[in-house]
Coordinates of C-alpha atoms and ligand atoms in Angstrom, one line a residue:
X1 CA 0.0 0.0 0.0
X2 CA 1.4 3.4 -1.1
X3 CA 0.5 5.6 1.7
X4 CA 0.2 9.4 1.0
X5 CA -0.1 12.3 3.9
X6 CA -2.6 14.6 2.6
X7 CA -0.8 17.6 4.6
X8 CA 3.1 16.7 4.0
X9 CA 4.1 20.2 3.3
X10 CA 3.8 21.6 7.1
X11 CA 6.0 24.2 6.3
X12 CA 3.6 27.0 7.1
X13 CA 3.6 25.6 11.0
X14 CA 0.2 24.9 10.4
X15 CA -1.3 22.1 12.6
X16 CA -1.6 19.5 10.3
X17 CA -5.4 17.6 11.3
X18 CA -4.7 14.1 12.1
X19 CA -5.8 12.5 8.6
X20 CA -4.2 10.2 6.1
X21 CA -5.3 9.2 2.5
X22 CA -4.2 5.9 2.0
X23 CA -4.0 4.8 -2.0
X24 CA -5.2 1.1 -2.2
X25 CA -3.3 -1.5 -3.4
X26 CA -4.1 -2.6 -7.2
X27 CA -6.8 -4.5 -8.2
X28 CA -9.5 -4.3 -10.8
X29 CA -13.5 -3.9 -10.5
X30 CA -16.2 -5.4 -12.7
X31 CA -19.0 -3.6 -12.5
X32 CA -22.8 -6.1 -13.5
X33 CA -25.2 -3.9 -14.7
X34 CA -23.0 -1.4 -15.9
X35 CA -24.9 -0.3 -18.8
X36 CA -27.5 0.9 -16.2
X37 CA -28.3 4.5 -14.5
X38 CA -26.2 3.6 -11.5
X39 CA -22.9 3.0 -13.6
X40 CA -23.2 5.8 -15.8
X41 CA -24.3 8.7 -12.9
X42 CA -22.8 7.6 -9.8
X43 CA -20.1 4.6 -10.1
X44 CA -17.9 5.5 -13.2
X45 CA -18.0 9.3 -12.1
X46 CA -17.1 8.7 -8.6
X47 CA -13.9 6.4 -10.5
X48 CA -13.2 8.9 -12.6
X49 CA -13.0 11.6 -9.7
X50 CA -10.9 9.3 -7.7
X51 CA -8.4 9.2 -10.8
X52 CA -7.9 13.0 -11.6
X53 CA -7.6 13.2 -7.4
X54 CA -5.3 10.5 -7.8
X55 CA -6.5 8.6 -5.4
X56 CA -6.3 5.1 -7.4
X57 CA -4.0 2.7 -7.6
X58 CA -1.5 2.7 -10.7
X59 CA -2.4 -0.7 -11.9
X60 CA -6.4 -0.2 -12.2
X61 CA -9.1 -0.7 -14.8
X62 CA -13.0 -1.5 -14.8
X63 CA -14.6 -4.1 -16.9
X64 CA -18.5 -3.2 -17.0
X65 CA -20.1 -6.1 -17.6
X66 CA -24.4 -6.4 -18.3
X67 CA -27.3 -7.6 -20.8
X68 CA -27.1 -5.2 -23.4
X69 CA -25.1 -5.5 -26.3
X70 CA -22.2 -3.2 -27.1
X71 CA -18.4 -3.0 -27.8
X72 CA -16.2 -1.1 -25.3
X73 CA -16.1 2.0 -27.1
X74 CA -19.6 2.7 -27.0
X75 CA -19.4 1.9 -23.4
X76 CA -16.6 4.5 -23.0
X77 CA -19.2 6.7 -24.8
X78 CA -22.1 6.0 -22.8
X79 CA -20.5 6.7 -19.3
X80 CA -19.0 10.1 -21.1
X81 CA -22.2 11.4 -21.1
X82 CA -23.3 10.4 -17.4
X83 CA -20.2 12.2 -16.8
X84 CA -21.3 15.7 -18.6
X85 CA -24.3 15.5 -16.9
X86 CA -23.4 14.4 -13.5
X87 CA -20.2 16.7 -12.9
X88 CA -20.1 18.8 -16.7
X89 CA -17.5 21.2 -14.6
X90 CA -15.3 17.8 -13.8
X91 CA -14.8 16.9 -17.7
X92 CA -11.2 17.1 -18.9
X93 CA -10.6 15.8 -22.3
X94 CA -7.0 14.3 -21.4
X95 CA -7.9 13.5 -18.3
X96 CA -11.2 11.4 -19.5
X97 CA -8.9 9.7 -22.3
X98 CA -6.6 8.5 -20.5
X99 CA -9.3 7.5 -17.7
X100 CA -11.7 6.0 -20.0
X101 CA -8.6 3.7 -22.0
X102 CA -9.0 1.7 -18.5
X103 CA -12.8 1.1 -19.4
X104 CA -13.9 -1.9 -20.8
X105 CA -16.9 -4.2 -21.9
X106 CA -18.5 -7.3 -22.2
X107 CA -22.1 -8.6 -23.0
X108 CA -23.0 -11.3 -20.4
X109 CA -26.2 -13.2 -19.7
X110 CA -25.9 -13.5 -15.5
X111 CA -27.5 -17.5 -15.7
X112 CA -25.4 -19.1 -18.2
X113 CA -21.8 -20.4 -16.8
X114 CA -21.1 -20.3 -20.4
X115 CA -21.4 -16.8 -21.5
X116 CA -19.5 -16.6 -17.8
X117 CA -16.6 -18.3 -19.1
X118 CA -15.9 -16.5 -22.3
X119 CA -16.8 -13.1 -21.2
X120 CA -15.0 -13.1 -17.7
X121 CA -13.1 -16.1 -16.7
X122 CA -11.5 -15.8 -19.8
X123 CA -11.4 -12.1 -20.0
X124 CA -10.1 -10.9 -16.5
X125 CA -6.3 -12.3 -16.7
X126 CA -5.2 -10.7 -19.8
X127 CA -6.9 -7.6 -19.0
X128 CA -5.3 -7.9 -15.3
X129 CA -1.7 -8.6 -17.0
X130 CA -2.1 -6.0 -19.4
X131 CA -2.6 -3.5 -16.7
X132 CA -0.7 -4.8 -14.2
X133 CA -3.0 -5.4 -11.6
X134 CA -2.3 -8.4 -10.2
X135 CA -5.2 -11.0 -9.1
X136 CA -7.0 -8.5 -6.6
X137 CA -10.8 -8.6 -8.2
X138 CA -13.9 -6.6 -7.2
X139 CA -17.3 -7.5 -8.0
X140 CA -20.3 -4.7 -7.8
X141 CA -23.9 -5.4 -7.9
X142 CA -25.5 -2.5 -9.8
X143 CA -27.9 -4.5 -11.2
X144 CA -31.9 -4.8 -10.3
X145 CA -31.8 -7.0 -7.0
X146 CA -33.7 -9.4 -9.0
X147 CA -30.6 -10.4 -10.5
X148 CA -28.6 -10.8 -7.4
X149 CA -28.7 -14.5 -7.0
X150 CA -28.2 -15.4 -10.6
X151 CA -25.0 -13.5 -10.4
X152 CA -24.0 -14.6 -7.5
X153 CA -24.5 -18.2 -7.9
X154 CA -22.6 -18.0 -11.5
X155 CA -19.9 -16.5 -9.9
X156 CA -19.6 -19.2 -7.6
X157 CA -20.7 -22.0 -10.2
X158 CA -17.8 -20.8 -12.5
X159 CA -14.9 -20.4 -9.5
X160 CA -14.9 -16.7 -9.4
X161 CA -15.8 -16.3 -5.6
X162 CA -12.5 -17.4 -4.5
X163 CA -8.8 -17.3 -6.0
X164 CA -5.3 -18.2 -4.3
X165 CA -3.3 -15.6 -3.5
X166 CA -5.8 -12.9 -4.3
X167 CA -9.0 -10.7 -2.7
X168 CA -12.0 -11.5 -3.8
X169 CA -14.5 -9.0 -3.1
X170 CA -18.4 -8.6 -3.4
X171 CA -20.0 -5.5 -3.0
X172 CA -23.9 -5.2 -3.2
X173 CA -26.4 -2.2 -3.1
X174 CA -29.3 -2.1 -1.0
X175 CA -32.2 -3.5 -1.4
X176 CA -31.1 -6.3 0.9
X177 CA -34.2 -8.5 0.6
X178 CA -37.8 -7.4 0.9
X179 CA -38.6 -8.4 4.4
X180 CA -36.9 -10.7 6.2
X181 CA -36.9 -14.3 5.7
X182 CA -35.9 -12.7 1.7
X183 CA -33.0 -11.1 3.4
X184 CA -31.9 -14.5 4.9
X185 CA -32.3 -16.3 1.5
X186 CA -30.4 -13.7 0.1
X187 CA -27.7 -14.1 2.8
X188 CA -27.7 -18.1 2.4
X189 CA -26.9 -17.2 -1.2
X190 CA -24.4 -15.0 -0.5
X191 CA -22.6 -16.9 2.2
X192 CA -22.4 -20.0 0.8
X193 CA -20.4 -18.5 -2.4
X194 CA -18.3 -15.5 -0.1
X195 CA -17.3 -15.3 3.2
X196 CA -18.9 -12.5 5.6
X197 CA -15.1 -10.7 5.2
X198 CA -15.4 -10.3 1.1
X199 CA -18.9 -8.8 1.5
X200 CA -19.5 -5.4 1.7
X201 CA -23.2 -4.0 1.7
X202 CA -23.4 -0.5 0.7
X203 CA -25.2 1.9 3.1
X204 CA -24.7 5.7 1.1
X205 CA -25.5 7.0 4.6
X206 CA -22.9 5.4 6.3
X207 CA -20.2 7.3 3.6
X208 CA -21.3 10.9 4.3
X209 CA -18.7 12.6 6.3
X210 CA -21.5 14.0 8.5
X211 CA -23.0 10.2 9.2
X212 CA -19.0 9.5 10.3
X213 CA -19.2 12.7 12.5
X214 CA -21.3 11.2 14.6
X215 CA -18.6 8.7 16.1
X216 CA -16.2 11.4 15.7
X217 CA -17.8 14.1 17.8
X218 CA -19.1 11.3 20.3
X219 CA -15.9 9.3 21.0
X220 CA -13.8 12.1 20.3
X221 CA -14.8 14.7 23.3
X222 CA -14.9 14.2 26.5
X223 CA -18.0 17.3 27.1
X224 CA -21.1 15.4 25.4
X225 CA -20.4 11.8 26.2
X226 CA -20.8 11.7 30.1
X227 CA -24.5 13.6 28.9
X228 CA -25.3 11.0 26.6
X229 CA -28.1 8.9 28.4
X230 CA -31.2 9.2 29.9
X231 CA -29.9 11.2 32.9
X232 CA -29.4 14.3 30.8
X233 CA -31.6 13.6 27.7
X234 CA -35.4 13.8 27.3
X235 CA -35.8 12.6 23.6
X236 CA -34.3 12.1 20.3
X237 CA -35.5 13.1 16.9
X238 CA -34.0 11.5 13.9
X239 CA -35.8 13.0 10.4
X240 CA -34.5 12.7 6.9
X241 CA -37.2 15.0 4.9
X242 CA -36.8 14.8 1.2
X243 CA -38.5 17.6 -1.1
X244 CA -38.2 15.3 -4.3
X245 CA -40.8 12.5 -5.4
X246 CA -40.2 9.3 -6.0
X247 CA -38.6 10.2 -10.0
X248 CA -38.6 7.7 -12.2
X249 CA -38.3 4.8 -10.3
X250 CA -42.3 3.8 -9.5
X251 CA -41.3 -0.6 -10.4
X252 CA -38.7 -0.1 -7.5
X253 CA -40.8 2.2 -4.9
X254 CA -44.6 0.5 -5.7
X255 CA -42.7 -3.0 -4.0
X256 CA -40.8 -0.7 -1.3
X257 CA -42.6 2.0 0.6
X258 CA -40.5 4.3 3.2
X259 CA -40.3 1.9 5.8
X260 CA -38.1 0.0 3.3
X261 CA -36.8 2.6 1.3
X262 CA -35.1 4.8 4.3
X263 CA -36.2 3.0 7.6
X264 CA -34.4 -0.6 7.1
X265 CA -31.2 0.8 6.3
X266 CA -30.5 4.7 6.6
X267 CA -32.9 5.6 9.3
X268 CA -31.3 2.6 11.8
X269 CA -28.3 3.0 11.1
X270 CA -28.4 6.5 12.0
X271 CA -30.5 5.4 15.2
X272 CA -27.5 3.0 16.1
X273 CA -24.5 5.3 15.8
X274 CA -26.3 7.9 17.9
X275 CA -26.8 5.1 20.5
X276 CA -24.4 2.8 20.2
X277 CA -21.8 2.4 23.2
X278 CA -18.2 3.3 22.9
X279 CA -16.1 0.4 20.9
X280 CA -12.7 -0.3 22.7
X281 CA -10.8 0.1 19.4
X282 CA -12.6 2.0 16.1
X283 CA -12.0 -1.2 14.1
X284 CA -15.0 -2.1 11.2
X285 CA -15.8 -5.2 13.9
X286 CA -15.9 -3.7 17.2
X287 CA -18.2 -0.8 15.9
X288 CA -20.4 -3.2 13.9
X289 CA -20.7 -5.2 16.6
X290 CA -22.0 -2.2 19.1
X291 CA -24.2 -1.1 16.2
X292 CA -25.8 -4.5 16.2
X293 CA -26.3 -4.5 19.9
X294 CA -28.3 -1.0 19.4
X295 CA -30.5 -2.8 16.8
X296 CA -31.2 -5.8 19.0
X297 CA -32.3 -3.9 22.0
X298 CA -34.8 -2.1 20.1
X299 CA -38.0 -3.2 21.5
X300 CA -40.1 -5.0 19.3
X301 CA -43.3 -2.5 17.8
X302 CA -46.3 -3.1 19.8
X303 CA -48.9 -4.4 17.0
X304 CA -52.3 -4.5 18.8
X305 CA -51.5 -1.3 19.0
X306 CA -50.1 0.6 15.8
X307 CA -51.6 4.2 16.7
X308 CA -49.2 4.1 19.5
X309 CA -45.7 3.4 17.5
X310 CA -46.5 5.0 14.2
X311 CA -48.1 6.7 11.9
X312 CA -48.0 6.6 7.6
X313 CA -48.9 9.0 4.7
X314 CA -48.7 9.5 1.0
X315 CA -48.3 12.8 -0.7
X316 CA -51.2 13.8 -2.6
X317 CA -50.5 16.5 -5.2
X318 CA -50.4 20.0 -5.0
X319 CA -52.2 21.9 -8.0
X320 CA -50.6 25.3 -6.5
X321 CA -47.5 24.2 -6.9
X322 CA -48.3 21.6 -10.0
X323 CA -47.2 18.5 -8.3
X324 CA -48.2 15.6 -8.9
X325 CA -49.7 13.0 -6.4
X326 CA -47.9 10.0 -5.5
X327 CA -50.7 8.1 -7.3
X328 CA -50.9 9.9 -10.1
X329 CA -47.0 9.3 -10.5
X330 CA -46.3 7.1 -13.9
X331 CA -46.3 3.8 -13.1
X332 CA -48.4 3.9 -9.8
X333 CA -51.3 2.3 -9.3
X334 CA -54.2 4.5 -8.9
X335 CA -55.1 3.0 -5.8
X336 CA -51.9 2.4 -4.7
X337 CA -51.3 2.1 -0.5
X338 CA -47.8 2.6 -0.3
X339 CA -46.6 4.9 2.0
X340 CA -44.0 7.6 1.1
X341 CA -44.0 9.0 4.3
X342 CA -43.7 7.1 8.2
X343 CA -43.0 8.4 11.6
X344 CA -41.9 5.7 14.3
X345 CA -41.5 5.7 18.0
X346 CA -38.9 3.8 19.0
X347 CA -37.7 3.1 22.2
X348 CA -34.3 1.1 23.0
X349 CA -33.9 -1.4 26.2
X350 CA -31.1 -0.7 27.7
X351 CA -29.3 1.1 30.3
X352 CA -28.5 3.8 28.8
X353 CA -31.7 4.6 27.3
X354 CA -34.2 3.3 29.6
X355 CA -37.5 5.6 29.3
X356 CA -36.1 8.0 26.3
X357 CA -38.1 7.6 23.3
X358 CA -36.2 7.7 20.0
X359 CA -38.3 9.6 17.3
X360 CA -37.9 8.8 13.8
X361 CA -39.2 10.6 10.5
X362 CA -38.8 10.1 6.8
X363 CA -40.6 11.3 3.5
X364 CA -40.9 12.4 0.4
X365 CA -42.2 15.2 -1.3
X366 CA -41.8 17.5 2.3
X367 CA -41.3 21.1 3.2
X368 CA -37.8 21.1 3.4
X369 CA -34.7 19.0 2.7
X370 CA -33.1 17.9 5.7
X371 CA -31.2 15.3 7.2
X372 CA -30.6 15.8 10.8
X373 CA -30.4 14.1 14.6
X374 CA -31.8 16.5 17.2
X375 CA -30.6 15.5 20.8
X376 CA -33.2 17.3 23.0
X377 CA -32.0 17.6 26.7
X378 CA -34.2 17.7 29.6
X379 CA -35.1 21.1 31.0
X380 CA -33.0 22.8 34.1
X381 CA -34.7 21.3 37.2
X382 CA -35.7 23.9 39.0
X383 CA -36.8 27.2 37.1
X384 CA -35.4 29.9 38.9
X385 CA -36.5 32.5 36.8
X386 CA -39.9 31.6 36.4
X387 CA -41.1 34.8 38.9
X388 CA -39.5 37.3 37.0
X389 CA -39.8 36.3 33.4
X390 CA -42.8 33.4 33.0
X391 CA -43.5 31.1 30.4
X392 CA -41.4 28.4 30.0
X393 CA -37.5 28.2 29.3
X394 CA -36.8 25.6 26.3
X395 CA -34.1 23.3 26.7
X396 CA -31.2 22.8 24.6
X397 CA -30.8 20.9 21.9
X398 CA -27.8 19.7 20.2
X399 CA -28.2 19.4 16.4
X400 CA -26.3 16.8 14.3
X401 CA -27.0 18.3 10.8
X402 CA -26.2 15.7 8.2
X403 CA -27.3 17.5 5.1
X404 CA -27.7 20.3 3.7
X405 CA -25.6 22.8 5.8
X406 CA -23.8 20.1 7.1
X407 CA -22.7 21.2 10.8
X408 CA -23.4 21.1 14.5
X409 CA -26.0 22.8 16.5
X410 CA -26.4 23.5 19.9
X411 CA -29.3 25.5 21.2
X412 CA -28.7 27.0 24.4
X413 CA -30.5 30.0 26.4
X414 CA -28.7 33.7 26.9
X415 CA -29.5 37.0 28.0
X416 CA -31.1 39.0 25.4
X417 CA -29.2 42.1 25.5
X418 CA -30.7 45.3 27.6
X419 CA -31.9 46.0 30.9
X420 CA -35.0 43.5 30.6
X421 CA -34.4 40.0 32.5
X422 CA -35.4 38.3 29.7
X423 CA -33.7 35.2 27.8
X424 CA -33.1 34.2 23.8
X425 CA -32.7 31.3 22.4
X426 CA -29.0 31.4 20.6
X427 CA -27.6 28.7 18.6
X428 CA -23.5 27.7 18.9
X429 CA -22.8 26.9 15.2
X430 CA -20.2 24.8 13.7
X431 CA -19.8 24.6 9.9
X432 CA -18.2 22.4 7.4
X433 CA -16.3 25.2 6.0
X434 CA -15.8 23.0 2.6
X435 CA -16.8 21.2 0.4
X436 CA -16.0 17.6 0.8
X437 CA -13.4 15.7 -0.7
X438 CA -15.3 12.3 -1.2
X439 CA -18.9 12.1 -2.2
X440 CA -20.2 9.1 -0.6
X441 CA -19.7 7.2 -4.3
X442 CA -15.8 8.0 -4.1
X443 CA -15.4 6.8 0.0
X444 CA -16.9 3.6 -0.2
X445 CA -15.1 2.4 -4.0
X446 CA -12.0 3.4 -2.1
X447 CA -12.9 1.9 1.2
X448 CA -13.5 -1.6 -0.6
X449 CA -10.3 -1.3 -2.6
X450 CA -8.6 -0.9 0.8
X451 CA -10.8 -3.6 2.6
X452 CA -11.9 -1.6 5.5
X453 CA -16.0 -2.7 6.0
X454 CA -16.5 -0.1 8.6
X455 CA -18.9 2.0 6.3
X456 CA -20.1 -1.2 5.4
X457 CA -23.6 -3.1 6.8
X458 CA -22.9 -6.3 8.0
X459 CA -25.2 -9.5 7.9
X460 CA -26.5 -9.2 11.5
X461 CA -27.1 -6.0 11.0
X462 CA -29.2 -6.1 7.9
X463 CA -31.1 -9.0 10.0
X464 CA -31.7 -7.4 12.8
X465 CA -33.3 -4.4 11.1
X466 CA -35.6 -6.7 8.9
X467 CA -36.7 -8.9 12.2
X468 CA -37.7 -5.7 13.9
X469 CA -39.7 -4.1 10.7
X470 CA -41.1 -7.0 9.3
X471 CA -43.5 -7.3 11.6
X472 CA -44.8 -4.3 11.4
X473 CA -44.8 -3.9 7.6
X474 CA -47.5 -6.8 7.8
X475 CA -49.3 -5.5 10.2
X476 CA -49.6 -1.9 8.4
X477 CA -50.7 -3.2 4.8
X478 CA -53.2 -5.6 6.6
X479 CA -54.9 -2.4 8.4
X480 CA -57.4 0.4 6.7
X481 CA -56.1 3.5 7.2
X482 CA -58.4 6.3 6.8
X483 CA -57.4 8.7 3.8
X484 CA -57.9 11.2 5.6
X485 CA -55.0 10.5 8.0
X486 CA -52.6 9.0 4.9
X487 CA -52.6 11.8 2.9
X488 CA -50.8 14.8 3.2
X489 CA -50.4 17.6 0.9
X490 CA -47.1 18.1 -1.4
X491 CA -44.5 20.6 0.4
X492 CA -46.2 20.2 3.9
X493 CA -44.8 19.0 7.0
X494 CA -46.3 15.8 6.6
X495 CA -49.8 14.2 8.0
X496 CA -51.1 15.6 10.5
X497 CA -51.4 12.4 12.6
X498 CA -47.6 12.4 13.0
X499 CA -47.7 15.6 14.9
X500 CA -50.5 13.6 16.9
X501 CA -48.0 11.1 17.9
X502 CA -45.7 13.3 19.8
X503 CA -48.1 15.6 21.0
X504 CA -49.6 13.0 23.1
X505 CA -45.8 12.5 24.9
X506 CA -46.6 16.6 25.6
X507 CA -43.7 16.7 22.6
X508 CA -43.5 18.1 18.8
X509 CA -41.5 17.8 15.8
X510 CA -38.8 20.4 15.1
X511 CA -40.4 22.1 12.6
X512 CA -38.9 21.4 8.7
Ligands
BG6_1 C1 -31.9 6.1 -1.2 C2 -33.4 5.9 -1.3 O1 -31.4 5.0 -0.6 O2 -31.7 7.3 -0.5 C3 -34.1 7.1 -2.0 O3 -33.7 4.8 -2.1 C4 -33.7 8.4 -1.3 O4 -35.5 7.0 -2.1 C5 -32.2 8.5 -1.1 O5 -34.1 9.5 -2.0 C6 -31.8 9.6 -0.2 O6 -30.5 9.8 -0.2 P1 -29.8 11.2 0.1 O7 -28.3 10.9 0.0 O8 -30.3 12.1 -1.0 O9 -30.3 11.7 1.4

């Protein structure tokens, strides 16, 4: 492994931040499904950034490999134009031709050990020797999970899983399953072709440098930690509010809903890394392993009584504003049930966090765009102030801000200037003050090459998260819920029902 310190040049007597890039060790990646939308906007441009950053290994190329027939140059072609339309500021003609001479092609049909044979077994070591790559391989999923086990078991069937001397890696895009005995028939599949330590599930969340903040800013200071539990804290809010629709992808969303869209993967693993206990070491398995013990002490959803635990909507349209309903999306059912929008109470077993209910909120076509983990303390015991000013003092609230204005937040209470006792509410601010250096694309391609799974979901976790919402998955599409409660209008807040659910605990959403 060439290792390369971002901030040699200290000459300036800056203090350089404690922060290494590593470059990965060579190896090349075959991408299934790579004449798809996921190759051409997010894989090959986050590969191509990681090049002119010079980030990748010298002996590197990508063989895309799907259905559809073409030759590598039209391939080359093809994920030129996801590149001018995904980053049209990043396109540099050298830099692109010497980039794209490391992209090639191959038809393949993902059942037949045959078409596997000529088009990859055969393929890979003259394409490895010319670049010089050695036997590292890494295989990506961005295919339809349909496909998954066909690939899979070819891969295996024809030897591919596994080679002497050499990494084999597998790395796989969420959907994991449907529910969860398809997530353990996925996982028997998996496991009986790749070990646990080649798999690495992708989790986008887990990549954004404001989701690894959160371990960061825990582990790292000393002030928050010892207020961390249900001494000091009265609730949490976790929301990821999304202003966009569903897009094109009505096949995928009509057979997911939200609770499977953001609440089996993003939404928990946010939950666990705000809860999880301190790891002795912050290795990929020690913090795994705590983030798994978050998930199993979630108590399981009471379902005699939903109304208690959640609440579901659907965005209806908003003539106004000319957006469409969900329903009248193309390729919706008319009559469709699925929610786009779920609020959860959660509450986790456990010392820490006996008696603190953990809110959760996710939807589409909302107010506002924001991802964010709002830590709301209790209030000060005794209100001291209460003769002399009245009304209530709100407590703080810490604000873990994932996206947009990625920062942190803490709301505290000061003395609004004059002669007046009389408090404000004031807001100690810290900003990213840069862009990143990685989108989440470019950290976990590099992440894989270097074999670190800590961004990475691992089996029990995926598990876990299925056992908990199966359950209650079934038990939502077997009930009637009154329209009027589902559906909430385009560029609201959400239903109103979900403001219900917190206002009974005397509690209420942040607004968007
Ligand atoms: C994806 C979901 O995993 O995450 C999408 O399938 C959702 O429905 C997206 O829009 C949100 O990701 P981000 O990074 O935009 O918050």
């Amino acid at each position: 492994m060439d290792t390369n310190s971002l901030y040699e040049d200290n000459s300036s007597g800056q203090v350089a931040p404690a922060c290494r890039i590593v470059i990965p060790k060579s190896c090349c990646l075959v991408i299934f499904g790579a004449s798809g939308d996921l190759a051409q906007r997010k894989l090959i441009p986050a590969i191509y950034r990681l090049f002119r950053q010079r980030l990748l290994p010298r002996g590197f190329f990508v063989l895309g490999v799907a259905r559809t027939e073409m030759d590598s140059n039209r391939f080359r072609e093809l994920m030129a134009e996801g590149l001018r339309e995904t980053f049209p500021e990043e396109c540099n003609e050298n830099c692109w031709r010497d980039f794209s001479s490391r992209l090639h092609y191959r038809s393949i049909d993902y059942r037949d050990s045959e078409s596997f044979r000529t088009n990859l077994t055969e393929v890979l070591p003259s394409l490895e020797e010319a670049a010089g790559t050695g036997g590292d391989r890494i295989f990506y999923l961005a295919t339809p999970p349909v496909v998954y086990e066909d690939i899979i078991t070819t891969l295996h069937q024809s030897g591919l899983a596994t080679q002497a001397g050499s990494s084999v890696k597998l790395v796989i895009e969420k959907p994991f399953g449907h529910d969860l005995e398809s997530s353990r028939n996925l996982d028997a599949i998996l496991l009986e072709a790749f070990r646990e330590s080649q798999v690495y599930r992708i989790d986008h969340y887990l990549a954004k440098e404001t989701v690894q903040n959160i371990l960061m800013f825990r582990f790292a200071n000393s002030l928050f930690e010892p207020l961390w539990n249900r001494r000091y804290i009265d609730h949490v809010q976790i929301t990821a509010a999304e202003t966009i629709g569903i897009e094109r992808r009505a096949g995928y969303y009509e057979e997911a809903g939200v609770l499977r869209d953001m609440f089996q993967n993003h939404m928990f693993q946010l939950l666990s890394l705000m809860a999880m206990e301190p790891p002795s070491l912050f290795s990929a398995d020690l913090v795994r392993d705590e983030k798994a013990k978050v998930l199993h002490s979630i108590r399981p959803f009471p379902l005699e009584r939903l109304e208690d635990c959640v609440v579901t909507g659907q965005y209806a349209g908003s003539v106004s504003a000319g957006i469409k309903g969900y329903r009248e999306e193309a390729g919706v059912a008319a009559d469709s049930p699925l929610p786009t929008y779920a609020a959860l109470k959660v509450w986790i077993d456990n010392w820490r966090w006996n008696g603190v209910p953990f809110y959760l909120r996710s939807g589409k076509r909302l107010k506002r765009r924001t991802t964010e983990i709002a830590i709301h303390f209790r209030p000060v015991p005794h209100m001291m102030f209460s003769q002399t000013m009245g009304g209530r003092i709100e407590a703080n609230t810490l604000i873990l801000q994932v996206q947009p204005d990625e920062g942190i937040h803490l709301e505290v209470q000061a003395k609004n200037p004059g002669s007046r006792m009389c408090l404000m509410p004031v807001s100690l601010d810290f900003h990213y003050p840069r862009e990143f250096s990685l989108s989440a694309y470019e950290r976990v391609l590099l992440d894989c090459m270097e074999g670190d799974q800590m961004l990475f979901v691992r089996e029990d976790g995926v598990g876990q998260s299925w056992s908990l919402l199966t359950p209650l998955i079934t038990a939502l599409e077997a009930r009637n819920v009154p329209a009027e409660t589902y559906l909430y209008e385009a560029g609201s807040e959400g239903p109103a029902a979900a403001a219900a659910l917190l206002e009974k605990d005397g509690r209420s959403w942040r607004p968007l």
